Amino acid sequence: MEKVIFMHESIDGYRNYIYSVVGFFVVEDHILNTGNGLVNRSYLDEVWGMALSTIVNALRTNSAYCTDATLMLKIKNLIMLFNTTLRNYGYSVNQLSELLHEIRDHYNEVLMQRWVQVFREMLDEENFLPIQVSVQTEYESVVASFPFQDAILEKSPFPKRFPFSSLVPNVYQQVKEFIYACLKFSEDLNLSQGEVDDMIRKSTNLLLTRTFSGCLSSLFHKPSLALMQVIQIIIDTGFLEEATVYLEEFVSNITGSPQEGQLGSRGQGHLFRVARDDAEKQICEKLKHKLDEFLELENYDWLLGEPQGHASSFITDLIAFLHSTFQSFTNLPDKVAQEACKSACEHIAKSILNFMLSEDVKQISMGALQQINLDTIQCEQFAASEPVKGLEEGSLLHYFIDLRQLLDLVMSWDWPTYFHDYGQDNNKYNRVNPNTAIILLEKCREADKKTVFSVLKKSERDKKKLLETVLKQLRQLALTAQQH
């Protein structure tokens, strides 16, 4: 009865071990019945009782190392045959029945690992583009593989475009394959319909929330994944979540148990919550990266005499890109689109502000400020146009308020109001930090020095004095704020 090492590597190891055990106890039973008292029942039961623990431990330990689902099904059938044989000879086999339940749990974990590979390969090959079909047979093939009905799409002419990519029907079919595979181990284990149903639902829920969701989260960290692909993945997960009701129905049909809705809260983002959170972050990050490609084209003339009279080309291109991008957000959950839009506006506003405050920029003329003002107005118009639905009015404009107040203050030279209302709730320039104002004014002062003969004009000399006075007061404010 000693444990056989590396029995898990092939079914032959298990077969040889179990056959030797069966042979021993069948022979002992034969001696019991024909040996004229050579052995008795209590002796045989005692030997079986001692042997059973060793047998169960040997099978448990070796099966725990097994990573081949097909081999595990063979092991299960062999143990069941062993179980039935020994029970027919009058031996107690309860521990073997319990062992089969343990092995079933491990079998489900092995299946999970197999499907990790299935999902990874599927995601590697996927292009994350909406399915497009050109003929009726292609259309029927898609709706046969995934439960989707859309009266408008059905009536529309070819080519027809589905809102989801091929990932959706492929994953849906693989989940059904997984359910069938789970069911295979439970066959003939004398489990109730309820037990089988509960096991399948829990395993399927884990497959989606942990295995598939984990594969998605890994995918999001690939630099090659484009913004539009991330958007499509979020749309796809939404369709998969909506389809859980059909998977629940599928499980009920094959187990004979009523639907219990254990495959997650349909449509509530429960199944793929972790992956969805990752995707939302990735949308914001990839959107910022794309915006940076436009913002890097900034080429302000910081000593500009007069503004162009219209927004800079890099800003108009950036706004056109945003309009196009947010139109593609229509199938996304509102919250995701809103967060992405907020993130974009915040990033643009901070970037424009940083252009002015950059240490690389030493002088800024009033003409350059006016050009930045025109660009900011263009961005504010975009923010006010409700690029995505469901946002509170003015919520996007809030991200431009620091930039807007600073530009208004410096361009209108409204310093008396700023100093008079500083620190009060009704201060119209309450978002302007004295240190920020100092940085910008010092750059304006440097630009003024470039003006030829400006020192000869009394108006310019007066303006210079006023600027120095403002700077002095700002430094005093900054010092006071620092002390407090």
PDB file of C-alpha atoms in Angstrom, residues 367 395 397 480:
ATOM      1  CA  GLY A 367       0.698  89.372 -28.307  1.00  0.00           C
ATOM      2  CA  SER A 395     -18.346  70.866 -15.356  1.00  0.00           C
ATOM      3  CA  LEU A 397     -15.170  74.433 -18.142  1.00  0.00           C
ATOM      4  CA  THR A 480       2.480  86.083   3.900  1.00  0.00           C
TER       5      THR A 480
END
